[in-house]
Coordinates of C-alpha atoms (C1' of nucleotides) in Angstrom, one line a residue:
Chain A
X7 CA 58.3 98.7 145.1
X8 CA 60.3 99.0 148.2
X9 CA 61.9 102.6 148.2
X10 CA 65.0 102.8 150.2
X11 CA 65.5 100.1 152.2
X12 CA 64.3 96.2 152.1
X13 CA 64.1 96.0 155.8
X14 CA 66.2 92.8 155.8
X15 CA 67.7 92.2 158.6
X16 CA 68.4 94.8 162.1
X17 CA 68.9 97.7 161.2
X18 CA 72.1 98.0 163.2
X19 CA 73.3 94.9 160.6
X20 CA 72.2 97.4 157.9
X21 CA 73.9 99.9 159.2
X22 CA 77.4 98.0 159.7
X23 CA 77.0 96.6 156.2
X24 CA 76.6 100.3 155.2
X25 CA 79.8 101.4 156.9
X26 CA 82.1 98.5 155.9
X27 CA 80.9 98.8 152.2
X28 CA 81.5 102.9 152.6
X29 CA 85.5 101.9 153.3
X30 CA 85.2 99.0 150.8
X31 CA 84.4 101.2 148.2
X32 CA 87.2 103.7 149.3
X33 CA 84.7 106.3 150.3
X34 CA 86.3 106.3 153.6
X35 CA 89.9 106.2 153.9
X36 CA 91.5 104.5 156.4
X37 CA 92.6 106.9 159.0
X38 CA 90.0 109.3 158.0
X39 CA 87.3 110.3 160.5
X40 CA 83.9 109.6 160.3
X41 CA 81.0 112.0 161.1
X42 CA 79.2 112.1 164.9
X43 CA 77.3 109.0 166.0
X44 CA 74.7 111.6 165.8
X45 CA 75.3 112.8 162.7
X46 CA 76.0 108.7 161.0
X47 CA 72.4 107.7 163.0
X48 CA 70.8 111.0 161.2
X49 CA 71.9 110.0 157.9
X50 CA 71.6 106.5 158.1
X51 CA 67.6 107.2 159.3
X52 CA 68.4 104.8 162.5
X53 CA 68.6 105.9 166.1
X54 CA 71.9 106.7 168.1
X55 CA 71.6 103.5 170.2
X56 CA 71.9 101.2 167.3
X57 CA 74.0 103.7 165.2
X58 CA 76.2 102.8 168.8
X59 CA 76.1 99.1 168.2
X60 CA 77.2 99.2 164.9
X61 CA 80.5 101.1 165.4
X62 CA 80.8 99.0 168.6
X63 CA 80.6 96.1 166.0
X64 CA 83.2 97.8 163.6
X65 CA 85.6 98.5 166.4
X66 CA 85.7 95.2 168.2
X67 CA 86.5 94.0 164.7
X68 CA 89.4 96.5 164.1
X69 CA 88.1 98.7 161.6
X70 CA 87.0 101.6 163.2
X71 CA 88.4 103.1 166.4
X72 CA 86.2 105.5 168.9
X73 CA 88.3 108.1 170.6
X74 CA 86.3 109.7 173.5
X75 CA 86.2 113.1 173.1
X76 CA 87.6 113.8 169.7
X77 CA 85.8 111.2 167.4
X78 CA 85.3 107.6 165.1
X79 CA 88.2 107.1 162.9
X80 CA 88.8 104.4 160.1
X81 CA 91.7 102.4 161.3
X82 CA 94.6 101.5 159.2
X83 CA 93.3 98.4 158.3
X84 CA 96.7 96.7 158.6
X85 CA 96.5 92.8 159.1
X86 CA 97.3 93.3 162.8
X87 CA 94.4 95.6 163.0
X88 CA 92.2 92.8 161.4
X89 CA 93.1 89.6 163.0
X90 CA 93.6 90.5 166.2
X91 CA 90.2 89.2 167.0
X92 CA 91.7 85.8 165.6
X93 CA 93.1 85.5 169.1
X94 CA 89.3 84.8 170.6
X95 CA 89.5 81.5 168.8
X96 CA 92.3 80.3 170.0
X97 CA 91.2 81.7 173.7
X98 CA 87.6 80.3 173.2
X99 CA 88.6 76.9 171.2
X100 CA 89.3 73.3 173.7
X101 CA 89.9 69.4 172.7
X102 CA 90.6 68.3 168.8
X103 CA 90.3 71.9 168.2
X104 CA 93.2 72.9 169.5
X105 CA 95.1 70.1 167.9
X106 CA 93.4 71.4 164.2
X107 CA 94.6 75.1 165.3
X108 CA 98.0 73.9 166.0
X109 CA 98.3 71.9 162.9
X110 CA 97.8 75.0 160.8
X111 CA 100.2 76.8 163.1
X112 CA 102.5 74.1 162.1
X113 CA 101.9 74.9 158.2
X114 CA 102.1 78.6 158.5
X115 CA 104.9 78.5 161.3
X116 CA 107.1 76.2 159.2
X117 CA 106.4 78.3 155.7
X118 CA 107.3 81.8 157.5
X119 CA 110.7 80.4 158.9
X120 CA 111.9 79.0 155.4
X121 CA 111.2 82.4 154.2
X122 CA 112.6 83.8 157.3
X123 CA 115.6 81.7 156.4
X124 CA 116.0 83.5 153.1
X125 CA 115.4 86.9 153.7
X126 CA 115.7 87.7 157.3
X127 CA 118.4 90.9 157.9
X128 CA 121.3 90.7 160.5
X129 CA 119.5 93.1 162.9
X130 CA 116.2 90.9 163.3
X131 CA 119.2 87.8 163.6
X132 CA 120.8 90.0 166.2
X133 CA 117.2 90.2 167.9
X134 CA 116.3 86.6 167.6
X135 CA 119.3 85.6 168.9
X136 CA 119.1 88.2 171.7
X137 CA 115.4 86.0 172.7
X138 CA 117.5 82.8 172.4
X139 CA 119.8 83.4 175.0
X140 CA 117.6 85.3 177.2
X141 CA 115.4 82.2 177.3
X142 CA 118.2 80.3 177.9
X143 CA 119.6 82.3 180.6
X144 CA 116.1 81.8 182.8
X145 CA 113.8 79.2 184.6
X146 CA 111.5 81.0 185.4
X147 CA 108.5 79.7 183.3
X148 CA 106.7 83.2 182.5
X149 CA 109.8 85.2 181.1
X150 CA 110.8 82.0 179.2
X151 CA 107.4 81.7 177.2
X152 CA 107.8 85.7 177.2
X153 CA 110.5 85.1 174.9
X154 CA 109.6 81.6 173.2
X155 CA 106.5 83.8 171.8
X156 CA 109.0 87.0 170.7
X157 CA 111.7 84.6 169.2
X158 CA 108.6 83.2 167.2
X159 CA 107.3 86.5 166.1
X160 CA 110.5 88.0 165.3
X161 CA 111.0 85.2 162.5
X162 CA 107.3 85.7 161.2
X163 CA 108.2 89.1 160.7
X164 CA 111.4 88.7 158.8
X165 CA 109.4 86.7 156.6
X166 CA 107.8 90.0 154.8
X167 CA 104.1 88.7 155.2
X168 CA 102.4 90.7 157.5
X169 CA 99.0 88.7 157.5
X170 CA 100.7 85.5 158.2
X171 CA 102.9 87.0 161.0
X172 CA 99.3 88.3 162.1
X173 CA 97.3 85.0 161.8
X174 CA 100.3 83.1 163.5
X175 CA 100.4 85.9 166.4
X176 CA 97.1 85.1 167.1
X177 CA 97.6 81.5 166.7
X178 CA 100.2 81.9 169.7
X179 CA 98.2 84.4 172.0
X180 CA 99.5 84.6 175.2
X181 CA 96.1 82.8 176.7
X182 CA 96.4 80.1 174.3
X183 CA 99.8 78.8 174.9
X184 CA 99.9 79.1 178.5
X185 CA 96.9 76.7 178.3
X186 CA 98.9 73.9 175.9
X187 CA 102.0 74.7 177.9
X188 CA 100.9 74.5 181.5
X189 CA 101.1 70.4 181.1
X190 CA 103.9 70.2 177.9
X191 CA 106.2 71.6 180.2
X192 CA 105.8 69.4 183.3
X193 CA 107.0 67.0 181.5
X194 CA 110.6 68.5 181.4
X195 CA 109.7 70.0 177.7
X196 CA 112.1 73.4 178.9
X197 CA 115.6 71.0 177.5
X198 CA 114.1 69.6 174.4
X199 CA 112.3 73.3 173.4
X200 CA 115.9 74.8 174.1
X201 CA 117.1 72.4 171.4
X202 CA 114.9 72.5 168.9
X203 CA 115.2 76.8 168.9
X204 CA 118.6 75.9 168.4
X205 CA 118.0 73.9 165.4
X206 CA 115.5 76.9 163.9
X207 CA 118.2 79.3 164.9
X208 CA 121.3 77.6 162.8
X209 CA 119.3 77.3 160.3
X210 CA 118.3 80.8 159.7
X211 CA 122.2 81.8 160.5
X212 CA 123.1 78.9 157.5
X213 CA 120.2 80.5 155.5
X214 CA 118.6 77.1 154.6
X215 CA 115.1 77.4 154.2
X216 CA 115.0 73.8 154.0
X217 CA 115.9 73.1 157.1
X218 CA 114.7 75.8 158.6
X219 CA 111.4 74.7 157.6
X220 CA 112.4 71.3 158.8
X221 CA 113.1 72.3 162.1
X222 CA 110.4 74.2 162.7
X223 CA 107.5 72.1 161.3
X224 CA 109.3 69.3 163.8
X225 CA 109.4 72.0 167.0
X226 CA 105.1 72.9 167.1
X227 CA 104.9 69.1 165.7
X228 CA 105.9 68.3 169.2
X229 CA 103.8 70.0 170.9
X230 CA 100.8 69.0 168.6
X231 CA 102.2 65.2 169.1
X232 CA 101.9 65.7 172.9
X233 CA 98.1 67.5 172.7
X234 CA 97.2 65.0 170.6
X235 CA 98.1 62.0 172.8
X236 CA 96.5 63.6 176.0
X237 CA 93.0 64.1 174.3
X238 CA 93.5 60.3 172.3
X239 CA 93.8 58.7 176.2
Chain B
X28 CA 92.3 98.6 197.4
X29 CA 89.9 98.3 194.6
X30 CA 86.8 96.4 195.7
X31 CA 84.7 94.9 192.7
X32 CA 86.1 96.7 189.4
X33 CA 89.2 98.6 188.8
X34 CA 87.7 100.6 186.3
X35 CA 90.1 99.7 183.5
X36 CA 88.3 100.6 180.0
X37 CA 85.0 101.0 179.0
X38 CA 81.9 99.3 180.8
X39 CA 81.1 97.6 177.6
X40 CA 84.5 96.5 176.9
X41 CA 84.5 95.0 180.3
X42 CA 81.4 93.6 180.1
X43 CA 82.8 91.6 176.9
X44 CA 86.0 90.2 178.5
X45 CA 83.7 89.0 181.8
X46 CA 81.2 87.0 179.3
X47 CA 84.3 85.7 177.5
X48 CA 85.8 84.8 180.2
X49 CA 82.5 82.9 181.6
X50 CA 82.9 81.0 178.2
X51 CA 86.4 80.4 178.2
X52 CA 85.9 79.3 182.4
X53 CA 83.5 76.8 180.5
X54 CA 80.6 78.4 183.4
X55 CA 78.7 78.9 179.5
X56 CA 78.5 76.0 177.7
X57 CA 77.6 76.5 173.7
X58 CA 74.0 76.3 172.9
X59 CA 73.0 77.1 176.5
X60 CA 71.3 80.3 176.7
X61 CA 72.0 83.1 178.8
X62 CA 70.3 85.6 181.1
X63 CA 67.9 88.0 179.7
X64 CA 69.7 91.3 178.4
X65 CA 68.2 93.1 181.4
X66 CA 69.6 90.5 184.0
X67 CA 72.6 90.7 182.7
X68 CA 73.0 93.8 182.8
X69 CA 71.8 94.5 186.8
X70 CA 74.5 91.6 187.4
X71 CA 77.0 93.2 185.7
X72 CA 76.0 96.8 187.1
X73 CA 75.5 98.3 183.9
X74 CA 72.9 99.6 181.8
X75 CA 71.2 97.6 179.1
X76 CA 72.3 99.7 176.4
X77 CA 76.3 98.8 177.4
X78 CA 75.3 95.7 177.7
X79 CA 73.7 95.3 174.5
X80 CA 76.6 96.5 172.8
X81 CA 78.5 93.7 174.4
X82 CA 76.2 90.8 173.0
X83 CA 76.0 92.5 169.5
X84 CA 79.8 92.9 169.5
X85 CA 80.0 88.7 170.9
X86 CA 77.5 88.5 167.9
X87 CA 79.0 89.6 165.5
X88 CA 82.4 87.7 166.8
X89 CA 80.3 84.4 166.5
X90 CA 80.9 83.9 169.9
X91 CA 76.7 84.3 170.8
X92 CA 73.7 84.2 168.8
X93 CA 70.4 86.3 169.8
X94 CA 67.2 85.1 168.8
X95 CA 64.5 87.8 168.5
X96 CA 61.7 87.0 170.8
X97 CA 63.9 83.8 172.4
X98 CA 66.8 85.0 174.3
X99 CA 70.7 85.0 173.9
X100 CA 72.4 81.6 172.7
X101 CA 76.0 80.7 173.0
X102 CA 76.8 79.4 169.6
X103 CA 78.1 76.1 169.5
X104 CA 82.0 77.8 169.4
X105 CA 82.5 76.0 166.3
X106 CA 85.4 76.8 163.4
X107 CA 83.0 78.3 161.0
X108 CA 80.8 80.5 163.8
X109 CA 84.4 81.7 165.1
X110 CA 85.8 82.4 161.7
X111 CA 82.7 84.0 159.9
X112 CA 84.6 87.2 160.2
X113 CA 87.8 86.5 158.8
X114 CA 86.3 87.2 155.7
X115 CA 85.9 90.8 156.1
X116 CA 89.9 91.0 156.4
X117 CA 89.5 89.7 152.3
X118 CA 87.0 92.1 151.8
X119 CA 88.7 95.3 153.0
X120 CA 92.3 94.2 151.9
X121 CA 93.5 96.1 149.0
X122 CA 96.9 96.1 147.0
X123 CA 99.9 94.5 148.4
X124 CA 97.8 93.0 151.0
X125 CA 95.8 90.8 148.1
X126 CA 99.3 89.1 147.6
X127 CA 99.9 88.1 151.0
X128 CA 96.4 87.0 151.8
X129 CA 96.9 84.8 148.5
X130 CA 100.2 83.4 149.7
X131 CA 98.7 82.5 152.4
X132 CA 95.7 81.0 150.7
X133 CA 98.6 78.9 149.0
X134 CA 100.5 78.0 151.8
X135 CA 96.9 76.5 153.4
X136 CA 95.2 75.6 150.2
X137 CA 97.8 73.1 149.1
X138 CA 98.3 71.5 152.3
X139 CA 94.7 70.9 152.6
X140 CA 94.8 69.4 149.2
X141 CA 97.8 67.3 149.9
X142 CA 95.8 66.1 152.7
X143 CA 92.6 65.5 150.8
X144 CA 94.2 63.1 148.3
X145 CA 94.6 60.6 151.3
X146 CA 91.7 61.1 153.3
X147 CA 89.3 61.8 150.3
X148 CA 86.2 59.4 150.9
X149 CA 84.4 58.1 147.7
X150 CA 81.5 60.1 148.2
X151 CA 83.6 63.5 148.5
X152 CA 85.7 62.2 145.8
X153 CA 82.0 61.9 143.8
X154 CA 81.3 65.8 144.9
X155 CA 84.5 67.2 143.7
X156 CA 83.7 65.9 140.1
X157 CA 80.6 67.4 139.9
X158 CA 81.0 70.7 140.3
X159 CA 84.3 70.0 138.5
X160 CA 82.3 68.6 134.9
X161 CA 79.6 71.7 136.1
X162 CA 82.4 74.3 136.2
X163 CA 83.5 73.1 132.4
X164 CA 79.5 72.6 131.3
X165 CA 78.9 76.6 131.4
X166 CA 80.2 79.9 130.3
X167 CA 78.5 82.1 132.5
X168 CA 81.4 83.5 134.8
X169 CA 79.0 83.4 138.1
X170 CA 78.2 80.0 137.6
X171 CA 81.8 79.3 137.0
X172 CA 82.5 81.4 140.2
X173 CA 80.2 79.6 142.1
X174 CA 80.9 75.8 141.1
X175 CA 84.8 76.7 141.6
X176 CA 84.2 77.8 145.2
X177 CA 82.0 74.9 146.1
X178 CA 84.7 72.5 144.3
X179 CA 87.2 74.2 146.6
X180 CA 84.6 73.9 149.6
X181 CA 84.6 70.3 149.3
X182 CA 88.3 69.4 148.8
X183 CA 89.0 71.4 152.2
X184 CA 86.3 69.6 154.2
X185 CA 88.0 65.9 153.2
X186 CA 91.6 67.1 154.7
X187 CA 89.5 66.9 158.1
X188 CA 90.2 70.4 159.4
X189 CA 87.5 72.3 159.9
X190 CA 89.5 74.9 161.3
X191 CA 91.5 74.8 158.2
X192 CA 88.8 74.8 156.2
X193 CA 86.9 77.8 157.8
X194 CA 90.0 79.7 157.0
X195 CA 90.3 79.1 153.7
X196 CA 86.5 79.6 153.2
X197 CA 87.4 83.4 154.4
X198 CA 90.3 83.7 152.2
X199 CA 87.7 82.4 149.3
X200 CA 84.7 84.5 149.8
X201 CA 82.6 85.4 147.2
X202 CA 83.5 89.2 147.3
X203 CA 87.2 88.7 147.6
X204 CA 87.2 86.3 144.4
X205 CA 85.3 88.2 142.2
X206 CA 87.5 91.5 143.0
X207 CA 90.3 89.7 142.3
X208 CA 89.1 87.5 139.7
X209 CA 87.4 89.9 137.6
X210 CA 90.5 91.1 136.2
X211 CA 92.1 88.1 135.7
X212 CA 89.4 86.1 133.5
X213 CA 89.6 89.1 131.4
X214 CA 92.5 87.4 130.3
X215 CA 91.1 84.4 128.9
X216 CA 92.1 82.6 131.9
X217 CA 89.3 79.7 131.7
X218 CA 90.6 77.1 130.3
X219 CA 93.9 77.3 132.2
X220 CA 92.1 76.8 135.5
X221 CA 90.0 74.3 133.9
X222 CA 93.4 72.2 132.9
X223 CA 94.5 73.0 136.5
X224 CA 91.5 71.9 138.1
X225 CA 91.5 68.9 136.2
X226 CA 95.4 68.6 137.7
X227 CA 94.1 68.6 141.0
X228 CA 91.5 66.0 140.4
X229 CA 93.6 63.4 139.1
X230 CA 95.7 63.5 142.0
X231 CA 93.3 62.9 144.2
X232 CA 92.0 59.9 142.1
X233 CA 95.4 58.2 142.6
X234 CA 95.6 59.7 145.9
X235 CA 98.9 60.9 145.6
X236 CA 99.6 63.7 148.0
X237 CA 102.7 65.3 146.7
X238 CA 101.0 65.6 143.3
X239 CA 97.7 67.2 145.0
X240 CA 99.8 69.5 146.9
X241 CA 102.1 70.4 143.6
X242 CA 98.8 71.0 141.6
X243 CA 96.9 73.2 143.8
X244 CA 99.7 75.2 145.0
X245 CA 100.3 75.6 141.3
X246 CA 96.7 77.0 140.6
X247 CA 96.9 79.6 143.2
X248 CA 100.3 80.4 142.5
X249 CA 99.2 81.4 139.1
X250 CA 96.7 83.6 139.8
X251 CA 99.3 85.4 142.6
X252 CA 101.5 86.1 140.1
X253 CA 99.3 87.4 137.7
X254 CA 98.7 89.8 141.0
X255 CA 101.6 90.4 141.8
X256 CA 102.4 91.5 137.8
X257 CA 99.7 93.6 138.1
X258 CA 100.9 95.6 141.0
X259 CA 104.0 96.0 139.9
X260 CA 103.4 97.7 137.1
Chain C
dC6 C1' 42.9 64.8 171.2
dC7 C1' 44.2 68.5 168.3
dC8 C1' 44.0 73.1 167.2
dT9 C1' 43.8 77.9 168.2
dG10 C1' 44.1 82.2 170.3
dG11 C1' 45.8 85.1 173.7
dA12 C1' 49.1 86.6 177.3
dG13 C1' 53.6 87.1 178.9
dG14 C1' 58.4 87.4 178.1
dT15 C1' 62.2 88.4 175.0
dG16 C1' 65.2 91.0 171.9
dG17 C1' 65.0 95.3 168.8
dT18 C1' 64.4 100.3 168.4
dC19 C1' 63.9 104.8 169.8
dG20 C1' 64.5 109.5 172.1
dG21 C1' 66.4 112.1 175.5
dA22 C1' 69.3 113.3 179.3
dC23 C1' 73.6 113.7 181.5
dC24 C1' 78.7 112.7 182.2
dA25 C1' 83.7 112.4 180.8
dC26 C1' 87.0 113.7 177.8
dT27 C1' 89.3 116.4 174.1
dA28 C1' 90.4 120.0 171.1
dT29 C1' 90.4 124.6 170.2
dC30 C1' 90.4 129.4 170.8
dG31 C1' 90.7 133.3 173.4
dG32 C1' 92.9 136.1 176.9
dT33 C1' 96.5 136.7 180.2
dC34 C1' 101.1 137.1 181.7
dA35 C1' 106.1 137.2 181.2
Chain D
dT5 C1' 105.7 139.2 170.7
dG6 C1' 105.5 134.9 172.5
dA7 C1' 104.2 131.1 175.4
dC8 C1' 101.1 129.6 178.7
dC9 C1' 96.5 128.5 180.4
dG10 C1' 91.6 128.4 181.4
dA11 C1' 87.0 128.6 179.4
dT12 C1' 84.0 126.4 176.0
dA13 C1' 81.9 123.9 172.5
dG14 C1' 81.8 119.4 170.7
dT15 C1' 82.6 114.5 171.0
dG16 C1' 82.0 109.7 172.6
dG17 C1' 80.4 107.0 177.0
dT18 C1' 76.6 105.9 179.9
dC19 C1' 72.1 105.6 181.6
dC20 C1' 67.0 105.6 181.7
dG21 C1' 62.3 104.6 180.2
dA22 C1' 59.2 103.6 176.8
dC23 C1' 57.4 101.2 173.0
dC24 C1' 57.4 97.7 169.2
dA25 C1' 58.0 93.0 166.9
dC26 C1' 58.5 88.5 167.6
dC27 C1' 58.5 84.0 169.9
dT28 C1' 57.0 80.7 173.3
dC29 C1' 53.8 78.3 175.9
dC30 C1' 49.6 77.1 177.8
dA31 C1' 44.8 77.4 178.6
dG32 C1' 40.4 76.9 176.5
dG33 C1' 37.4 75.6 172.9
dG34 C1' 36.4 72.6 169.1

DNA sequence: CCCTGGAGGTGGTCGGACCACTATCGGTCA
DNA sequence: TGACCGATAGTGGTCCGACCACCTCCAGGG
């Protein structure tokens, strides 16, 4: 009979399946903080090196987070903690995969502004609006996409679903849409974007969800329109 | 002025960003291999222990693949490599978090349905109702389990989005459903997600989208608001 | 020609040493 | 008495060298 471990696997997999079970099971808290890498390698019968690469593992992830000098603690394990890795697809994806990641941007974006349209507050109007015109008010290309991407995010987070404001934040990392953009707006996109945040915006101020979702299915649908042509020929 | 690094971060976390960016450059192409750990690491100027962290941290990302005895792959950057690790956002998500990631599972889930019912091909068509008559053959709950995910598996893979579809295999994996399910087939909820299934099957036989999307958001829906009741009080 | 065995190269693991940083506790000074 | 500050122990960060387990490939024998 095998007695404590099966050996399947590294043992620095074993020992990362260990830890993230440990918080799965609620034996660590999230902000709680862990023992020493010396102490977790001791009790997990596994050198410090690969006791190293495992928290490595779990912090690149978001769920732990090393603080030199004090110690390992349990993050919060809030969505944005989670998926911010979700960005490296979006920074590592190229051709029909960007087309497939903007098409679920479309789904998502389009769902979070209909709720947005329903339950967003007059303060996170106030600050949507406050991107509007700002973005407006420029032309110079980086401080306008600076505000294209918080205009975006402020909606997703009036719509009350943290994980889907998370997924879409990483579905509009800074890396990936200066990428898509750098040729959608040499084509003089800067007067038809203008309009269609218009659009998203009176729609939220009308509370429709309808059209809100409308408008903003129609707004990435452009862009994924234009992506699509340049890869078709 | 700085001369090679600026000594922002740790040397691991640099080393990361440098291989990322030699993939996102496209100086890596997936499935070549890389430099032996110890190369890598004289280029780089850091030690192999730093720069092992790196690759286990890319590994574990799905971004590289190391091959015991072989060397260091880059993995072919596809959806599924990339998106392996959403699933441990399911699996660490507790409480009102459950709700959202199940919204969102709606929000994706019905789309992908909607889209199934018009690209459907006979043979995935002839998939789906196997595990469907499967699912209603048995009573043991992890068979049940099982045939329902694959039954999912296959409806997401005809909407032709693998990136779609490697999300919702996250937001389906085994551990998530059977936290969340365990509780709810308590409730004698078997044959009302076999009527539901079967809901979602006859829309895709007539391959009507509308209906597809109504029945599947339906299904999900149901088992969010038995969530959502459940939290509440 | 095929098969086999060994040698070299690769990632995986280990232990120890030292550095950089932080938190804490003690004494000192106003 | 109180606030300030420096020493100190403990933490993560980095590096090194050694050895092990495994794979690949090719030379040599059948």
């Amino acid at each position: 009979m095998d007695e404590t471990a099966p050996q399947k696997g590294t043992v620095t997999q074993r020992a990362i399946e260990q830890i993230k079970g440990m918080i799965a099971e609620g034996r660590l808290e999230p902000g709680q903080r862990l023992p020493t890498e010396r102490d977790l390698a001791v009790q997990l019968g596994i050198s410090r090196s690969s006791m190293r690469e495992a928290i490595r593992a779990l912090t690149v992830l978001g769920v732990l987070e090393a603080r030199h000098g004090s110690g390992i603690y349990v993050t919060q394990l809030e969505a944005g903690d989670l998926l911010e890795t979700f960005g490296v697809v979006a920074d590592l994806s190229r051709g029909p995969r960007l087309v497939e990641l903007l098409e679920v941007r479309r789904i998502l974006e389009s769902t979070a502004t209909a709720l947005a349209a329903a339950r967003i507050t007059p303060d996170q109007l106030a600050e949507v609006e406050k991107h509007l015109t700002a973005m407006n008010a420029t032309d110079d290309p980086e401080e306008i996409l600076a505000h294209d991407l918080a205009f975006h995010r402020e909606i997703a987070a009036a719509a009350c679903n943290d994980t889907m404001a998370a997924i879409l934040e990483g579905l509009s990392s800074r890396t990936f849409r200066a990428r898509v953009w750098r040729g959608y707006q040499e084509e003089g996109a800067f007067a038809r974007t203008r309009r269609e945040h218009a659009a998203i915006h009176r729609a939220l101020v009308a509370r429709d969800p309808e059209a809100a979702r409308a408008a903003a299915a129609a707004h990435v649908g452009e862009v994924e329109q234009w992506l699509r042509a340049q890869l078709g020929g």
